Short mmCIF file of C-alpha atoms in Angstrom, two decimals:
data_model
loop_
_atom_site.label_atom_id
_atom_site.label_comp_id
_atom_site.label_asym_id
_atom_site.label_seq_id
_atom_site.Cartn_x
_atom_site.Cartn_y
_atom_site.Cartn_z
CA MET A 1 10.39 -26.83 -5.67
CA LYS A 2 8.16 -25.12 -3.14
CA SER A 3 9.48 -21.65 -3.99
CA LYS A 4 9.10 -22.35 -7.71
CA ALA A 5 5.50 -23.37 -7.12
CA LYS A 6 4.81 -20.16 -5.23
CA THR A 7 6.43 -18.09 -7.97
CA LYS A 8 4.39 -19.89 -10.61
CA SER A 9 1.17 -19.33 -8.64
CA ALA A 10 1.94 -15.65 -8.17
CA SER A 11 2.66 -15.32 -11.89
CA LYS A 12 -0.66 -16.92 -12.72
CA ARG A 13 -2.49 -14.55 -10.39
CA LYS A 14 -0.76 -11.59 -12.01
CA ALA A 15 -1.63 -12.92 -15.46
CA LEU A 16 -5.27 -13.18 -14.45
CA ALA A 17 -5.20 -9.59 -13.24
CA THR A 18 -3.64 -8.48 -16.51
CA ARG A 19 -6.36 -10.21 -18.52
CA ARG A 20 -9.03 -8.55 -16.37
CA LYS A 21 -7.50 -5.16 -17.02
CA ALA A 22 -7.32 -5.70 -20.77
CA ALA A 23 -10.76 -7.22 -21.16
CA PRO A 24 -13.41 -5.02 -22.80
CA ALA A 25 -16.21 -6.58 -20.72
CA PRO A 26 -18.60 -4.17 -19.00
CA LEU A 27 -17.43 -5.36 -15.58
CA SER A 28 -13.83 -4.37 -16.22
CA LEU A 29 -12.46 -2.74 -13.08
CA SER A 30 -10.06 -0.60 -15.05
CA SER A 31 -12.94 1.05 -16.91
CA ARG A 32 -14.35 2.31 -13.61
CA SER A 33 -11.18 3.11 -11.70
CA ALA A 34 -10.52 6.28 -13.69
CA LYS A 35 -13.60 7.79 -12.05
CA SER A 36 -12.92 6.48 -8.55
CA ASP A 37 -11.66 9.79 -7.18
CA VAL A 38 -15.18 11.24 -7.13
CA ILE A 39 -18.08 9.50 -5.43
CA PRO A 40 -21.57 10.82 -6.21
CA GLN A 41 -23.40 12.01 -3.10
CA PRO A 42 -26.58 10.03 -2.29
CA GLY A 43 -28.37 13.39 -2.04
CA GLY A 44 -30.38 12.51 1.05
CA LEU A 45 -31.75 9.33 -0.52
CA GLU A 46 -33.78 7.36 2.00
CA ILE A 47 -34.71 3.70 1.84
CA PRO A 48 -38.49 3.29 2.30
CA ARG A 49 -39.70 2.33 5.77
CA ASN A 50 -42.28 -0.29 6.74
CA VAL A 51 -41.91 -2.28 3.54
CA GLU A 52 -40.35 -5.69 3.04
CA THR A 53 -38.73 -4.92 -0.31
CA ALA A 54 -37.56 -1.89 -2.23
CA ALA A 55 -35.96 -1.17 -5.59
CA LEU A 56 -33.56 1.76 -5.85
CA ASN A 57 -31.94 3.38 -8.85
CA VAL A 58 -28.51 4.48 -7.64
CA ASP A 59 -25.02 5.05 -9.00
CA GLY A 60 -23.88 1.84 -10.67
CA GLY A 61 -27.35 0.59 -11.52
CA PRO A 62 -30.63 -0.54 -9.96
CA VAL A 63 -30.53 -2.63 -6.79
CA HIS A 64 -33.26 -4.74 -5.21
CA LEU A 65 -33.36 -4.80 -1.40
CA SER A 66 -35.19 -7.51 0.55
CA ASN A 67 -36.28 -8.45 4.10
CA LEU A 68 -35.98 -4.84 5.17
CA ASN A 69 -38.01 -5.27 8.37
CA LYS A 70 -35.89 -8.14 9.70
CA ILE A 71 -34.34 -7.28 13.06
CA TYR A 72 -30.54 -7.30 12.84
CA PHE A 73 -29.62 -5.71 16.19
CA PRO A 74 -32.24 -6.88 18.73
CA GLU A 75 -31.06 -4.80 21.69
CA LEU A 76 -31.39 -1.60 19.67
CA GLY A 77 -34.33 -2.71 17.55
CA LEU A 78 -32.35 -1.91 14.39
CA THR A 79 -33.46 -3.59 11.19
CA LYS A 80 -31.75 -4.63 8.00
CA ARG A 81 -33.20 -1.48 6.49
CA ASP A 82 -31.41 0.60 9.16
CA LEU A 83 -28.10 -1.14 8.35
CA LEU A 84 -28.53 -0.46 4.63
CA GLN A 85 -29.44 3.16 5.33
CA TYR A 86 -26.27 3.61 7.39
CA TYR A 87 -24.11 2.34 4.54
CA LEU A 88 -25.96 4.54 2.06
CA ASP A 89 -25.36 7.57 4.30
CA VAL A 90 -21.60 6.97 4.71
CA SER A 91 -21.01 5.81 1.12
CA PRO A 92 -19.46 9.12 -0.08
CA TRP A 93 -16.58 8.53 2.34
CA LEU A 94 -16.53 4.73 2.42
CA LEU A 95 -16.50 3.79 -1.26
CA LEU A 96 -13.07 5.24 -2.02
CA HIS A 97 -11.58 2.85 0.55
CA LEU A 98 -13.22 -0.21 -1.03
CA GLN A 99 -12.91 0.26 -4.77
CA ASN A 100 -10.80 -2.10 -6.88
CA ARG A 101 -10.44 -4.62 -4.04
CA ALA A 102 -11.78 -8.13 -3.70
CA MET A 103 -14.36 -8.44 -0.95
CA VAL A 104 -14.66 -11.41 1.42
CA MET A 105 -18.29 -11.74 2.48
CA LYS A 106 -19.24 -12.62 6.06
CA ARG A 107 -22.99 -13.12 5.87
CA TYR A 108 -25.45 -12.80 8.75
CA PRO A 109 -28.79 -13.50 7.03
CA ASN A 110 -30.66 -13.41 10.35
CA GLY A 111 -28.84 -10.61 12.13
CA ILE A 112 -26.13 -10.62 14.75
CA ASN A 113 -27.68 -13.35 16.89
CA GLY A 114 -28.13 -15.74 13.99
CA GLU A 115 -25.62 -18.06 12.40
CA PHE A 116 -23.10 -16.55 10.00
CA PHE A 117 -20.93 -17.95 7.25
CA PHE A 118 -18.03 -16.78 5.10
CA MET A 119 -18.33 -16.63 1.34
CA LYS A 120 -15.68 -15.63 -1.16
CA ARG A 121 -17.20 -16.37 -4.54
CA ALA A 122 -19.72 -13.85 -5.80
CA PRO A 123 -23.09 -15.64 -5.87
CA SER A 124 -24.93 -16.25 -9.11
CA PRO A 125 -27.19 -15.09 -10.54
CA ARG A 126 -26.23 -11.51 -9.77
CA PRO A 127 -26.82 -8.14 -11.45
CA ASP A 128 -24.65 -7.35 -14.45
CA SER A 129 -23.48 -4.23 -12.62
CA ILE A 130 -21.57 -6.19 -9.96
CA PRO A 131 -17.83 -6.27 -10.80
CA THR A 132 -15.73 -9.28 -9.84
CA CYS A 133 -12.05 -9.87 -9.18
CA SER A 134 -10.62 -13.26 -10.21
CA ILE A 135 -7.91 -14.50 -7.85
CA GLU A 136 -6.10 -17.82 -8.12
CA HIS A 137 -5.33 -19.51 -4.82
CA GLY A 138 -2.58 -21.97 -4.00
CA SER A 139 -4.81 -24.93 -4.81
CA GLY A 140 -5.18 -23.64 -8.35
CA ASN A 141 -8.78 -22.74 -7.63
CA VAL A 142 -9.80 -19.41 -9.18
CA ILE A 143 -12.34 -17.46 -7.14
CA ASP A 144 -14.37 -14.57 -8.50
CA PHE A 145 -14.73 -12.19 -5.55
CA PRO A 146 -17.28 -9.38 -5.68
CA VAL A 147 -15.92 -5.85 -5.79
CA ILE A 148 -17.67 -2.87 -4.20
CA GLN A 149 -17.12 -0.32 -6.92
CA HIS A 150 -20.16 1.94 -6.55
CA LEU A 151 -23.25 2.46 -4.43
CA SER A 152 -25.21 -0.24 -6.23
CA SER A 153 -22.62 -2.94 -5.48
CA LEU A 154 -22.25 -1.70 -1.88
CA LEU A 155 -25.97 -2.06 -1.18
CA TRP A 156 -26.07 -5.38 -3.03
CA VAL A 157 -23.34 -6.86 -0.80
CA VAL A 158 -24.93 -5.54 2.40
CA ASN A 159 -28.31 -6.86 1.27
CA LEU A 160 -26.75 -10.34 1.22
CA GLY A 161 -26.45 -10.04 4.99
CA CYS A 162 -22.91 -8.65 5.21
CA ILE A 163 -22.81 -6.52 8.34
CA ASP A 164 -19.12 -5.69 8.17
CA LEU A 165 -16.98 -5.34 5.04
CA ASN A 166 -13.70 -7.17 4.59
CA PRO A 167 -11.67 -6.00 1.58
CA TRP A 168 -8.25 -7.25 0.46
CA TYR A 169 -5.17 -5.15 1.25
CA ALA A 170 -4.03 -5.36 -2.38
CA ARG A 171 -5.91 -4.06 -5.38
CA CYS A 172 -7.22 -6.36 -8.08
CA ASP A 173 -4.66 -5.42 -10.71
CA ASP A 174 -1.88 -6.93 -8.54
CA VAL A 175 -3.18 -9.05 -5.69
CA ASP A 176 0.31 -9.98 -4.49
CA ARG A 177 1.45 -6.41 -3.78
CA PRO A 178 -0.54 -4.65 -1.06
CA ASP A 179 -0.73 -0.92 -0.55
CA TYR A 180 -1.31 -1.17 3.20
CA LEU A 181 0.67 -2.37 6.19
CA HIS A 182 -1.21 -2.64 9.45
CA PHE A 183 -1.17 -3.85 13.04
CA ASP A 184 -4.23 -5.31 14.73
CA LEU A 185 -4.02 -4.53 18.46
CA ASP A 186 -6.11 -7.02 20.39
CA PRO A 187 -6.32 -7.51 24.18
CA VAL A 188 -5.32 -10.95 25.47
CA VAL A 189 -7.34 -12.38 28.37
CA GLY A 190 -6.79 -10.16 31.39
CA ALA A 191 -5.82 -7.06 29.39
CA SER A 192 -7.91 -3.89 29.39
CA PHE A 193 -8.86 -1.54 26.60
CA LYS A 194 -6.76 1.07 28.40
CA GLY A 195 -3.83 -1.24 27.70
CA VAL A 196 -4.83 -1.34 24.04
CA LEU A 197 -4.73 2.45 23.86
CA GLU A 198 -1.34 2.49 25.57
CA THR A 199 -0.06 -0.07 23.09
CA ALA A 200 -1.40 1.96 20.17
CA LEU A 201 0.62 4.95 21.36
CA ILE A 202 3.72 2.77 21.63
CA VAL A 203 3.20 1.56 18.06
CA ARG A 204 2.73 5.15 16.87
CA GLU A 205 5.90 6.32 18.62
CA ALA A 206 7.93 3.47 17.13
CA LEU A 207 6.65 4.13 13.61
CA ASP A 208 7.14 7.87 13.99
CA SER A 209 10.73 7.25 15.05
CA ILE A 210 11.51 5.76 11.65
CA LYS A 211 9.50 8.39 9.78
CA ILE A 212 6.56 6.14 8.91
CA LYS A 213 3.26 8.04 8.95
CA ASN A 214 0.50 6.04 10.61
CA TYR A 215 -3.22 6.27 11.27
CA ALA A 216 -5.53 4.73 13.86
CA LYS A 217 -9.09 3.49 13.90
CA THR A 218 -11.17 1.55 16.36
CA THR A 219 -11.85 -2.01 15.31
CA GLY A 220 -15.45 -1.67 16.43
CA SER A 221 -14.91 -4.86 18.42
CA ARG A 222 -12.19 -4.96 21.10
CA GLY A 223 -9.13 -3.20 19.79
CA ILE A 224 -7.38 -0.65 17.62
CA HIS A 225 -6.07 -0.92 14.05
CA VAL A 226 -2.94 1.03 13.13
CA TYR A 227 -2.52 1.42 9.36
CA VAL A 228 0.31 2.60 7.13
CA ALA A 229 -0.28 3.44 3.46
CA ILE A 230 2.64 2.03 1.46
CA LYS A 231 3.80 2.34 -2.12
CA ARG A 232 3.11 -0.79 -4.09
CA GLY A 233 6.24 -2.81 -4.75
CA PRO A 234 7.00 -5.22 -1.90
CA THR A 235 5.15 -8.52 -2.01
CA GLN A 236 2.62 -9.49 0.62
CA LYS A 237 5.20 -11.83 2.17
CA GLN A 238 7.75 -9.00 2.41
CA VAL A 239 5.20 -6.73 4.07
CA TRP A 240 4.31 -9.54 6.48
CA SER A 241 8.00 -10.09 7.28
CA PHE A 242 8.49 -6.41 8.09
CA ALA A 243 5.39 -6.38 10.30
CA LYS A 244 6.59 -9.50 12.14
CA ALA A 245 10.06 -8.06 12.81
CA PHE A 246 8.53 -4.77 13.97
CA ALA A 247 6.05 -6.49 16.31
CA LYS A 248 8.75 -8.76 17.75
CA GLU A 249 10.95 -5.74 18.46
CA LEU A 250 8.10 -4.02 20.29
CA GLU A 251 7.53 -7.19 22.32
CA ALA A 252 11.20 -7.24 23.31
CA ARG A 253 11.15 -3.57 24.34
CA HIS A 254 7.80 -3.68 26.19
CA PRO A 255 7.39 -7.25 27.50
CA LYS A 256 5.12 -6.23 30.37
CA ILE A 257 2.37 -4.93 28.09
CA ILE A 258 2.96 -6.27 24.55
CA THR A 259 3.05 -9.73 23.05
CA ALA A 260 3.61 -10.74 19.45
CA GLU A 261 3.02 -14.44 20.16
CA TYR A 262 0.69 -15.79 17.51
CA ARG A 263 -0.03 -19.11 19.23
CA VAL A 264 -3.05 -18.46 21.43
CA ALA A 265 -2.05 -20.93 24.13
CA LYS A 266 1.38 -19.31 24.47
CA ARG A 267 0.21 -15.71 24.86
CA PRO A 268 0.84 -14.29 28.33
CA ARG A 269 -2.21 -13.02 30.22
CA GLY A 270 -2.77 -9.31 30.54
CA ARG A 271 -0.83 -8.38 27.42
CA VAL A 272 -1.96 -6.72 24.21
CA LEU A 273 -1.32 -8.68 21.04
CA VAL A 274 0.38 -6.72 18.25
CA ASP A 275 -0.95 -9.00 15.54
CA TYR A 276 1.35 -8.92 12.53
CA ASN A 277 -0.06 -12.08 10.99
CA GLN A 278 -3.08 -10.26 9.60
CA ASN A 279 -0.67 -8.99 6.93
CA ALA A 280 -0.51 -12.48 5.41
CA TRP A 281 -1.84 -13.10 1.91
CA ASN A 282 -5.60 -13.74 1.75
CA ARG A 283 -6.23 -12.27 5.23
CA THR A 284 -8.64 -9.38 5.72
CA LEU A 285 -9.72 -6.97 8.44
CA ALA A 286 -12.98 -5.06 8.83
CA SER A 287 -12.75 -1.95 6.70
CA VAL A 288 -12.96 1.62 7.82
CA TYR A 289 -16.59 2.61 8.59
CA SER A 290 -17.66 -1.04 8.82
CA VAL A 291 -20.47 -1.84 11.20
CA ARG A 292 -19.54 -4.70 13.50
CA PRO A 293 -21.91 -7.50 14.55
CA LYS A 294 -22.06 -6.30 18.15
CA PRO A 295 -25.11 -5.47 20.29
CA ALA A 296 -24.35 -1.72 20.25
CA ALA A 297 -23.91 -1.65 16.44
CA THR A 298 -20.41 -0.25 16.86
CA VAL A 299 -18.46 1.01 13.86
CA SER A 300 -14.78 0.70 12.97
CA THR A 301 -14.02 4.42 13.02
CA PRO A 302 -10.94 6.53 12.24
CA VAL A 303 -9.76 8.50 15.25
CA THR A 304 -7.11 11.14 15.80
CA TRP A 305 -4.08 10.34 17.91
CA GLU A 306 -5.22 13.13 20.23
CA GLU A 307 -8.45 11.18 20.82
CA VAL A 308 -6.41 8.07 21.61
CA GLU A 309 -4.28 10.05 24.06
CA ARG A 310 -7.35 11.48 25.82
CA GLY A 311 -8.98 8.09 25.99
CA LEU A 312 -11.96 6.70 24.12
CA ARG A 313 -14.30 3.72 24.12
CA ILE A 314 -15.28 1.35 21.32
CA GLU A 315 -18.91 2.18 22.14
CA ASP A 316 -18.34 5.86 21.39
CA PHE A 317 -18.76 5.16 17.67
CA THR A 318 -21.95 3.54 16.38
CA VAL A 319 -24.30 3.56 13.41
CA LYS A 320 -26.25 6.26 15.23
CA ASN A 321 -23.49 8.87 15.40
CA VAL A 322 -20.79 8.04 12.83
CA PRO A 323 -22.65 9.59 9.85
CA ALA A 324 -22.96 12.86 11.77
CA ARG A 325 -19.29 12.67 12.79
CA LEU A 326 -18.32 12.28 9.14
CA GLY A 327 -20.49 15.21 8.16
CA LYS A 328 -18.79 17.34 10.81
CA ILE A 329 -15.09 16.41 10.55
CA GLY A 330 -14.88 14.52 7.25
CA ASP A 331 -12.85 11.42 6.51
CA LEU A 332 -9.81 11.29 8.80
CA TRP A 333 -8.42 8.52 6.60
CA LYS A 334 -8.58 10.47 3.35
CA PRO A 335 -4.77 10.98 3.47
CA LEU A 336 -4.31 7.21 3.12
CA LEU A 337 -5.80 7.46 -0.37
CA GLU A 338 -3.28 10.03 -1.56
CA GLU A 339 -0.18 8.73 -3.34
CA LYS A 340 2.04 11.44 -1.85
CA ASN A 341 1.42 10.06 1.64
CA ARG A 342 2.48 6.51 0.84
CA VAL A 343 5.62 5.15 2.50
CA ASP A 344 8.31 3.40 0.45
CA LEU A 345 8.68 0.25 2.53
CA LYS A 346 11.49 -1.05 0.29
CA THR A 347 13.92 1.21 2.17
CA PHE A 348 13.27 -0.87 5.32
CA LEU A 349 13.52 -4.34 3.78
#
């Protein structure tokens, strides 16, 4: 009965996605996705300084910004306006990684030292230009998530107090079939970031050995994310099962540095967690180019494997230097957006 219930729920979610795609409403994601391969450049647009509010006319529609002078990062003196400006500056590279995906909101209305709360349902009232993605959960509850589809919706979400961005791994037209597999490498108590880098290289070597192309980024917090772009087909549970088996195998081969133990109390000290469980349905990770709610305003940043080999620090990538890095070297994760680079995971299941 349990498996039938899951199948029925998945079918309902797919049916909802189908209705969204067919609907002629102005917020239809399918009507915008055809243009998602080109993101208009902001053209040096700057949010006004020393004002509390501002109204901008940007791609996607007008957006009203508020509380711009509120301090969000006290140690750096960075304001909400500075956070919004960062996202505006990186939007030509960021938006392609967010489009057509439900967004879980983690809101910090008073900056990183204030209380935060999670929010899934897009708040109302909201501008007509904000797309939504309707997803049915196991309880039967249907939640309309916001979707960052253009610059207007990006700034609108950040203006709500979202410091980092947490998109789904699957696109809205089929929320049960992700197009990413990933491993969240997180140091257990007693482990160093050097150990995280060593673990990342172990993960890369293991994936390379089975011809699975992989990419790394800093989490902006304590670890490294290793991502694999996959062809849609396997369900989220199948992707999770592959990730679990892979992580468990790495744990068996490298027990002195790696753990795949999900129970916190059971994790051995000084190891690096290869977290496969983040591949579960309804889980999210901070997106590429997301600012993290840390004192140094660090950013989850794509890095080359050569940079990992040489050694790097989380603090090397912040809101102050990531826009310039992007302008110099471009989007290192652009290949993940290209269909030709996607791995057919079905051959490993």
